[in-house]
Amino acid sequence: MFYLIGLGLCDEKDITVRGLEAVKSCTRIYLEAYTSILMIQKEKLEAFYGKELILADRDMVETESDEILRDADKENVALLVVGDPFGATTHTDIVLRARSLKIPTRVIHNASIMNAIGACGLQLYNFGQTVSLVFFTDTWKPDSFYDRIKENADLGMHTLVLLDIKVKEQSEENLARGRKIYEPPRYMSIPQAVSQLSEIEELRNGGILTPAKTLAIAVSRVGGGEGQERIVSGTLEELGSQDPSVFGEPLHSLVIVGKRIHHLEIEYAESFSVDRETWRNVARDVYGCSLE
């Protein structure tokens, strides 16, 4: 059996009972380590599971899947994924490869940012398409995410923006020269995300991301519990002007608030606001949602 197992959001104890039973039955266990990260080291997972884990970077998952699937028709093999297994298209691809090889597969689900984002107070059925925001470079500033945000905004829906992480990435020079030298890990901060969003709004001029009038909610380490999870709400302008330390440790995500919003959503998120008066005023004057 080939198992694709979700680990949840935080630490070694977030795995489900079913997932843990599957892990203990496996002879080889890979830990996918590039689409997201857990908040603990691999060794802590190994101690809890009682099993050795093999780190699977992007090269292995995307180009060496045959090695991961080797003998999975004769023994149990698992790929562990932070969050839920189908949070990234890469994982769909490896299941399809397993099926094409006639290997039995089983997916064990878990919590992910896609449903845990409800912790910020916004109702999940009011979310539209989720988008990813990548690090811009001097020569590469992809802006297709803007069209998805606009489509959501036109329907009044919230947009979950997943912020980029760079783990085991090569510089353009090292990549071109074929040198296996990797850059230090980088995690996009909320102020950087706001800056990039504002840059594309100015370029596209669609009128959907007005820094002083667009409400947003920043989250980090959702599911991490007291002392780790951080939620901050405000206008894009307010969030962009905060010191990055205000938002806690990575990983970070950002929600662009849509105008089809219920007053209970505004009231709940108000408790996390940079400035309650500004939050209420913008909610009333721009979003037509009063708490009075």
Tab-separated table of C-alpha atoms in Angstrom:
chain	number	residue	atom	x	y	z
A	1	MET	CA	0.000	0.000	0.000
A	2	PHE	CA	1.144	3.551	-0.728
A	3	TYR	CA	-0.103	5.905	1.975
A	4	LEU	CA	-0.392	9.661	1.561
A	5	ILE	CA	-0.797	10.950	5.116
A	6	GLY	CA	-1.654	14.454	6.345
A	7	LEU	CA	0.218	15.600	9.451
A	8	GLY	CA	-1.936	18.575	10.371
A	9	LEU	CA	-0.648	22.047	11.117
A	10	CYS	CA	1.600	22.100	14.119
A	11	ASP	CA	3.576	19.291	15.727
A	12	GLU	CA	3.991	15.537	16.066
A	13	LYS	CA	0.706	15.134	17.965
A	14	ASP	CA	-1.470	16.539	15.179
A	15	ILE	CA	-1.378	13.316	13.179
A	16	THR	CA	-4.637	11.362	13.344
A	17	VAL	CA	-4.877	8.003	15.084
A	18	ARG	CA	-5.501	6.368	11.699
A	19	GLY	CA	-2.479	8.134	10.255
A	20	LEU	CA	-0.252	7.057	13.128
A	21	GLU	CA	-1.349	3.439	12.766
A	22	ALA	CA	-0.489	3.579	9.067
A	23	VAL	CA	2.941	5.105	9.772
A	24	LYS	CA	3.771	2.347	12.240
A	25	SER	CA	2.917	-0.268	9.581
A	26	CYS	CA	5.306	1.166	6.965
A	27	THR	CA	8.794	-0.006	6.084
A	28	ARG	CA	9.740	3.295	4.374
A	29	ILE	CA	8.420	6.717	5.327
A	30	TYR	CA	9.127	9.938	3.449
A	31	LEU	CA	8.556	13.426	4.865
A	32	GLU	CA	7.699	15.968	2.180
A	33	ALA	CA	9.661	19.074	3.093
A	34	TYR	CA	9.101	21.856	0.601
A	35	THR	CA	5.415	22.772	0.025
A	36	SER	CA	5.094	23.559	3.735
A	37	ILE	CA	6.865	22.949	7.030
A	38	LEU	CA	5.956	21.788	10.512
A	39	MET	CA	6.938	23.822	13.553
A	40	ILE	CA	9.225	21.095	14.906
A	41	GLN	CA	12.297	19.166	13.807
A	42	LYS	CA	12.236	15.826	12.006
A	43	GLU	CA	13.864	14.114	14.995
A	44	LYS	CA	10.884	14.894	17.202
A	45	LEU	CA	8.562	13.247	14.702
A	46	GLU	CA	10.817	10.203	14.554
A	47	ALA	CA	10.836	9.869	18.346
A	48	PHE	CA	7.035	10.062	18.506
A	49	TYR	CA	6.418	7.683	15.593
A	50	GLY	CA	9.189	5.279	16.502
A	51	LYS	CA	10.248	5.310	12.848
A	52	GLU	CA	13.055	6.794	10.776
A	53	LEU	CA	11.934	9.419	8.246
A	54	ILE	CA	13.487	10.149	4.856
A	55	LEU	CA	13.389	13.824	3.871
A	56	ALA	CA	11.819	14.248	0.433
A	57	ASP	CA	12.722	17.567	-1.200
A	58	ARG	CA	11.239	18.986	-4.391
A	59	ASP	CA	13.621	17.059	-6.656
A	60	MET	CA	12.689	13.749	-5.080
A	61	VAL	CA	8.927	14.312	-5.033
A	62	GLU	CA	8.682	15.782	-8.527
A	63	THR	CA	11.370	13.879	-10.448
A	64	GLU	CA	12.175	10.784	-8.399
A	65	SER	CA	8.687	9.585	-7.490
A	66	ASP	CA	9.599	6.111	-8.783
A	67	GLU	CA	12.032	5.791	-5.884
A	68	ILE	CA	9.336	6.787	-3.385
A	69	LEU	CA	6.925	4.254	-4.903
A	70	ARG	CA	9.538	1.489	-5.163
A	71	ASP	CA	8.125	-1.859	-3.914
A	72	ALA	CA	4.971	-0.155	-2.600
A	73	ASP	CA	3.024	-3.000	-4.232
A	74	LYS	CA	4.822	-5.434	-1.892
A	75	GLU	CA	5.196	-3.405	1.322
A	76	ASN	CA	3.706	-0.337	2.988
A	77	VAL	CA	5.299	2.979	2.026
A	78	ALA	CA	4.155	6.424	3.191
A	79	LEU	CA	4.623	10.030	2.137
A	80	LEU	CA	3.891	12.431	5.008
A	81	VAL	CA	2.549	15.846	4.085
A	82	VAL	CA	2.122	18.918	6.291
A	83	GLY	CA	-1.538	19.890	6.510
A	84	ASP	CA	-3.828	17.873	4.242
A	85	PRO	CA	-2.446	15.603	1.489
A	86	PHE	CA	-4.306	17.336	-1.326
A	87	GLY	CA	-3.234	20.859	-0.411
A	88	ALA	CA	-0.741	20.775	-3.322
A	89	THR	CA	-1.103	19.467	-6.878
A	90	THR	CA	2.221	17.634	-6.510
A	91	HIS	CA	0.551	15.138	-4.219
A	92	THR	CA	-2.280	14.503	-6.650
A	93	ASP	CA	0.347	13.701	-9.266
A	94	ILE	CA	2.101	11.072	-7.154
A	95	VAL	CA	-1.210	9.321	-6.406
A	96	LEU	CA	-1.920	9.187	-10.133
A	97	ARG	CA	1.547	7.718	-10.729
A	98	ALA	CA	0.941	5.070	-8.072
A	99	ARG	CA	-2.394	4.128	-9.610
A	100	SER	CA	-0.815	3.854	-13.071
A	101	LEU	CA	1.630	1.352	-11.575
A	102	LYS	CA	-1.287	-0.633	-10.088
A	103	ILE	CA	-0.115	0.184	-6.554
A	104	PRO	CA	-2.956	0.285	-3.978
A	105	THR	CA	-3.222	3.782	-2.481
A	106	ARG	CA	-4.853	5.236	0.588
A	107	VAL	CA	-5.141	8.910	1.559
A	108	ILE	CA	-5.488	9.885	5.220
A	109	HIS	CA	-6.719	13.458	5.631
A	110	ASN	CA	-5.971	16.065	8.266
A	111	ALA	CA	-6.482	19.745	9.107
A	112	SER	CA	-4.906	22.337	6.810
A	113	ILE	CA	-4.806	26.112	6.507
A	114	MET	CA	-7.701	25.781	4.045
A	115	ASN	CA	-10.138	25.004	6.850
A	116	ALA	CA	-8.232	26.209	9.931
A	117	ILE	CA	-8.321	29.757	8.535
A	118	GLY	CA	-11.775	29.933	10.142
A	119	ALA	CA	-9.872	30.745	13.358
A	120	CYS	CA	-9.739	34.376	12.205
A	121	GLY	CA	-13.520	34.640	12.495
A	122	LEU	CA	-14.460	34.611	8.818
A	123	GLN	CA	-16.937	31.958	7.746
A	124	LEU	CA	-15.508	29.316	5.446
A	125	TYR	CA	-18.430	29.322	3.019
A	126	ASN	CA	-17.742	33.010	2.326
A	127	PHE	CA	-14.298	32.234	0.865
A	128	GLY	CA	-13.638	32.183	-2.853
A	129	GLN	CA	-10.553	30.964	-4.703
A	130	THR	CA	-7.307	30.598	-2.782
A	131	VAL	CA	-4.209	32.177	-4.335
A	132	SER	CA	-0.457	31.906	-3.810
A	133	LEU	CA	1.830	34.929	-3.669
A	134	VAL	CA	5.447	34.212	-4.639
A	135	PHE	CA	8.563	36.243	-3.938
A	136	PHE	CA	9.077	38.847	-6.660
A	137	THR	CA	12.466	39.290	-8.298
A	138	ASP	CA	13.827	42.162	-10.372
A	139	THR	CA	12.856	40.317	-13.554
A	140	TRP	CA	9.884	38.179	-12.472
A	141	LYS	CA	6.701	39.563	-10.940
A	142	PRO	CA	3.853	37.172	-11.790
A	143	ASP	CA	0.464	38.799	-11.302
A	144	SER	CA	-2.093	36.168	-12.343
A	145	PHE	CA	-3.201	35.959	-8.689
A	146	TYR	CA	-4.708	39.428	-9.103
A	147	ASP	CA	-7.357	38.130	-11.499
A	148	ARG	CA	-8.455	35.505	-8.958
A	149	ILE	CA	-8.647	38.103	-6.178
A	150	LYS	CA	-10.710	40.340	-8.451
A	151	GLU	CA	-13.092	37.507	-9.331
A	152	ASN	CA	-13.574	36.837	-5.619
A	153	ALA	CA	-14.011	40.539	-4.864
A	154	ASP	CA	-16.637	40.920	-7.593
A	155	LEU	CA	-18.636	38.204	-5.797
A	156	GLY	CA	-17.968	39.705	-2.371
A	157	MET	CA	-15.958	36.655	-1.311
A	158	HIS	CA	-12.907	36.499	0.950
A	159	THR	CA	-9.542	35.486	-0.556
A	160	LEU	CA	-7.002	33.356	1.281
A	161	VAL	CA	-3.511	34.348	0.134
A	162	LEU	CA	-0.802	31.758	0.835
A	163	LEU	CA	2.602	33.396	1.213
A	164	ASP	CA	5.702	31.984	-0.413
A	165	ILE	CA	8.384	29.933	1.319
A	166	LYS	CA	11.778	29.106	-0.136
A	167	VAL	CA	13.293	25.919	1.225
A	168	LYS	CA	16.335	24.339	-0.448
A	169	GLU	CA	16.233	26.789	-3.352
A	170	GLN	CA	19.130	27.593	-5.666
A	171	SER	CA	20.128	31.045	-6.865
A	172	GLU	CA	19.708	31.715	-10.587
A	173	GLU	CA	23.495	31.620	-11.020
A	174	ASN	CA	23.949	28.313	-9.197
A	175	LEU	CA	20.990	26.832	-11.051
A	176	ALA	CA	22.435	27.905	-14.409
A	177	ARG	CA	25.846	26.476	-13.530
A	178	GLY	CA	24.380	23.241	-12.206
A	179	ARG	CA	25.863	23.766	-8.765
A	180	LYS	CA	24.008	22.075	-5.892
A	181	ILE	CA	24.410	25.095	-3.610
A	182	TYR	CA	21.244	26.134	-1.796
A	183	GLU	CA	20.078	29.453	-0.422
A	184	PRO	CA	19.097	29.861	3.261
A	185	PRO	CA	15.354	29.286	3.902
A	186	ARG	CA	13.149	32.357	3.392
A	187	TYR	CA	9.570	32.979	4.450
A	188	MET	CA	7.470	35.841	3.106
A	189	SER	CA	6.377	38.304	5.783
A	190	ILE	CA	3.027	40.080	5.950
A	191	PRO	CA	4.500	43.558	5.210
A	192	GLN	CA	6.289	42.160	2.156
A	193	ALA	CA	3.076	40.527	0.959
A	194	VAL	CA	1.154	43.788	1.360
A	195	SER	CA	3.882	45.633	-0.532
A	196	GLN	CA	3.711	43.182	-3.445
A	197	LEU	CA	-0.089	43.251	-3.525
A	198	SER	CA	-0.039	47.067	-3.567
A	199	GLU	CA	2.557	47.064	-6.337
A	200	ILE	CA	0.389	44.906	-8.579
A	201	GLU	CA	-2.742	46.924	-7.749
A	202	GLU	CA	-0.938	50.067	-8.852
A	203	LEU	CA	0.150	48.302	-12.027
A	204	ARG	CA	-3.228	46.745	-12.860
A	205	ASN	CA	-5.346	49.580	-11.447
A	206	GLY	CA	-8.397	47.384	-10.882
A	207	GLY	CA	-9.511	49.234	-7.777
A	208	ILE	CA	-9.872	46.134	-5.604
A	209	LEU	CA	-6.939	46.600	-3.201
A	210	THR	CA	-7.082	50.072	-1.712
A	211	PRO	CA	-4.579	50.093	1.173
A	212	ALA	CA	-6.585	52.453	3.410
A	213	LYS	CA	-9.972	50.897	2.628
A	214	THR	CA	-9.382	47.177	2.136
A	215	LEU	CA	-9.714	45.059	5.263
A	216	ALA	CA	-7.418	42.093	5.713
A	217	ILE	CA	-6.454	39.560	8.355
A	218	ALA	CA	-2.955	38.180	8.864
A	219	VAL	CA	-2.447	34.794	10.492
A	220	SER	CA	0.601	32.797	11.510
A	221	ARG	CA	1.116	29.316	12.936
A	222	VAL	CA	-2.595	28.557	12.971
A	223	GLY	CA	-3.270	25.591	15.210
A	224	GLY	CA	-0.127	26.215	17.232
A	225	GLY	CA	-2.051	27.160	20.337
A	226	GLU	CA	-1.343	29.864	22.882
A	227	GLY	CA	2.040	31.506	22.443
A	228	GLN	CA	2.388	30.435	18.800
A	229	GLU	CA	-0.787	31.244	16.869
A	230	ARG	CA	-1.054	34.918	15.946
A	231	ILE	CA	-3.962	36.738	14.267
A	232	VAL	CA	-3.872	40.449	13.368
A	233	SER	CA	-6.634	42.321	11.516
A	234	GLY	CA	-6.745	45.783	9.986
A	235	THR	CA	-6.584	47.631	6.712
A	236	LEU	CA	-3.865	46.634	4.265
A	237	GLU	CA	-2.212	49.948	5.053
A	238	GLU	CA	-2.171	49.174	8.785
A	239	LEU	CA	-0.850	45.653	8.318
A	240	GLY	CA	1.825	46.811	5.892
A	241	SER	CA	3.141	49.391	8.362
A	242	GLN	CA	3.552	46.994	11.303
A	243	ASP	CA	6.906	45.614	12.356
A	244	PRO	CA	7.154	42.015	11.065
A	245	SER	CA	7.552	40.788	14.663
A	246	VAL	CA	3.926	41.760	15.333
A	247	PHE	CA	2.794	38.844	13.170
A	248	GLY	CA	4.759	36.133	14.951
A	249	GLU	CA	6.904	33.388	13.494
A	250	PRO	CA	6.294	31.886	10.009
A	251	LEU	CA	4.418	30.422	8.302
A	252	HIS	CA	2.142	33.369	7.430
A	253	SER	CA	-1.055	33.713	5.432
A	254	LEU	CA	-3.210	36.718	4.591
A	255	VAL	CA	-6.952	37.022	4.024
A	256	ILE	CA	-8.382	39.790	1.833
A	257	VAL	CA	-11.830	40.455	3.304
A	258	GLY	CA	-14.730	40.406	0.842
A	259	LYS	CA	-17.721	42.722	1.005
A	260	ARG	CA	-20.323	39.985	1.349
A	261	ILE	CA	-19.576	39.829	5.025
A	262	HIS	CA	-21.776	39.210	8.066
A	263	HIS	CA	-21.608	41.502	11.083
A	264	LEU	CA	-20.597	38.524	13.260
A	265	GLU	CA	-17.486	38.066	11.102
A	266	ILE	CA	-16.598	41.737	11.570
A	267	GLU	CA	-17.275	41.528	15.292
A	268	TYR	CA	-15.172	38.388	15.778
A	269	ALA	CA	-12.185	39.697	13.804
A	270	GLU	CA	-12.377	43.077	15.547
A	271	SER	CA	-10.805	41.554	18.652
A	272	PHE	CA	-7.598	41.038	16.636
A	273	SER	CA	-7.536	44.517	15.080
A	274	VAL	CA	-4.612	46.935	15.046
A	275	ASP	CA	-7.082	49.748	15.752
A	276	ARG	CA	-10.689	48.923	16.631
A	277	GLU	CA	-12.050	52.311	15.604
A	278	THR	CA	-10.510	52.109	12.151
A	279	TRP	CA	-11.721	48.519	11.756
A	280	ARG	CA	-15.294	49.510	12.638
A	281	ASN	CA	-15.273	52.660	10.511
A	282	VAL	CA	-14.018	50.908	7.371
A	283	ALA	CA	-16.423	48.010	7.958
A	284	ARG	CA	-19.297	50.499	8.146
A	285	ASP	CA	-18.311	53.015	5.450
A	286	VAL	CA	-16.743	50.716	2.846
A	287	TYR	CA	-18.239	47.287	3.568
A	288	GLY	CA	-21.687	48.454	4.690
A	289	CYS	CA	-21.464	46.364	7.847
A	290	SER	CA	-22.144	48.151	11.113
A	291	LEU	CA	-21.725	46.708	14.607
A	292	GLU	CA	-24.001	49.325	16.153
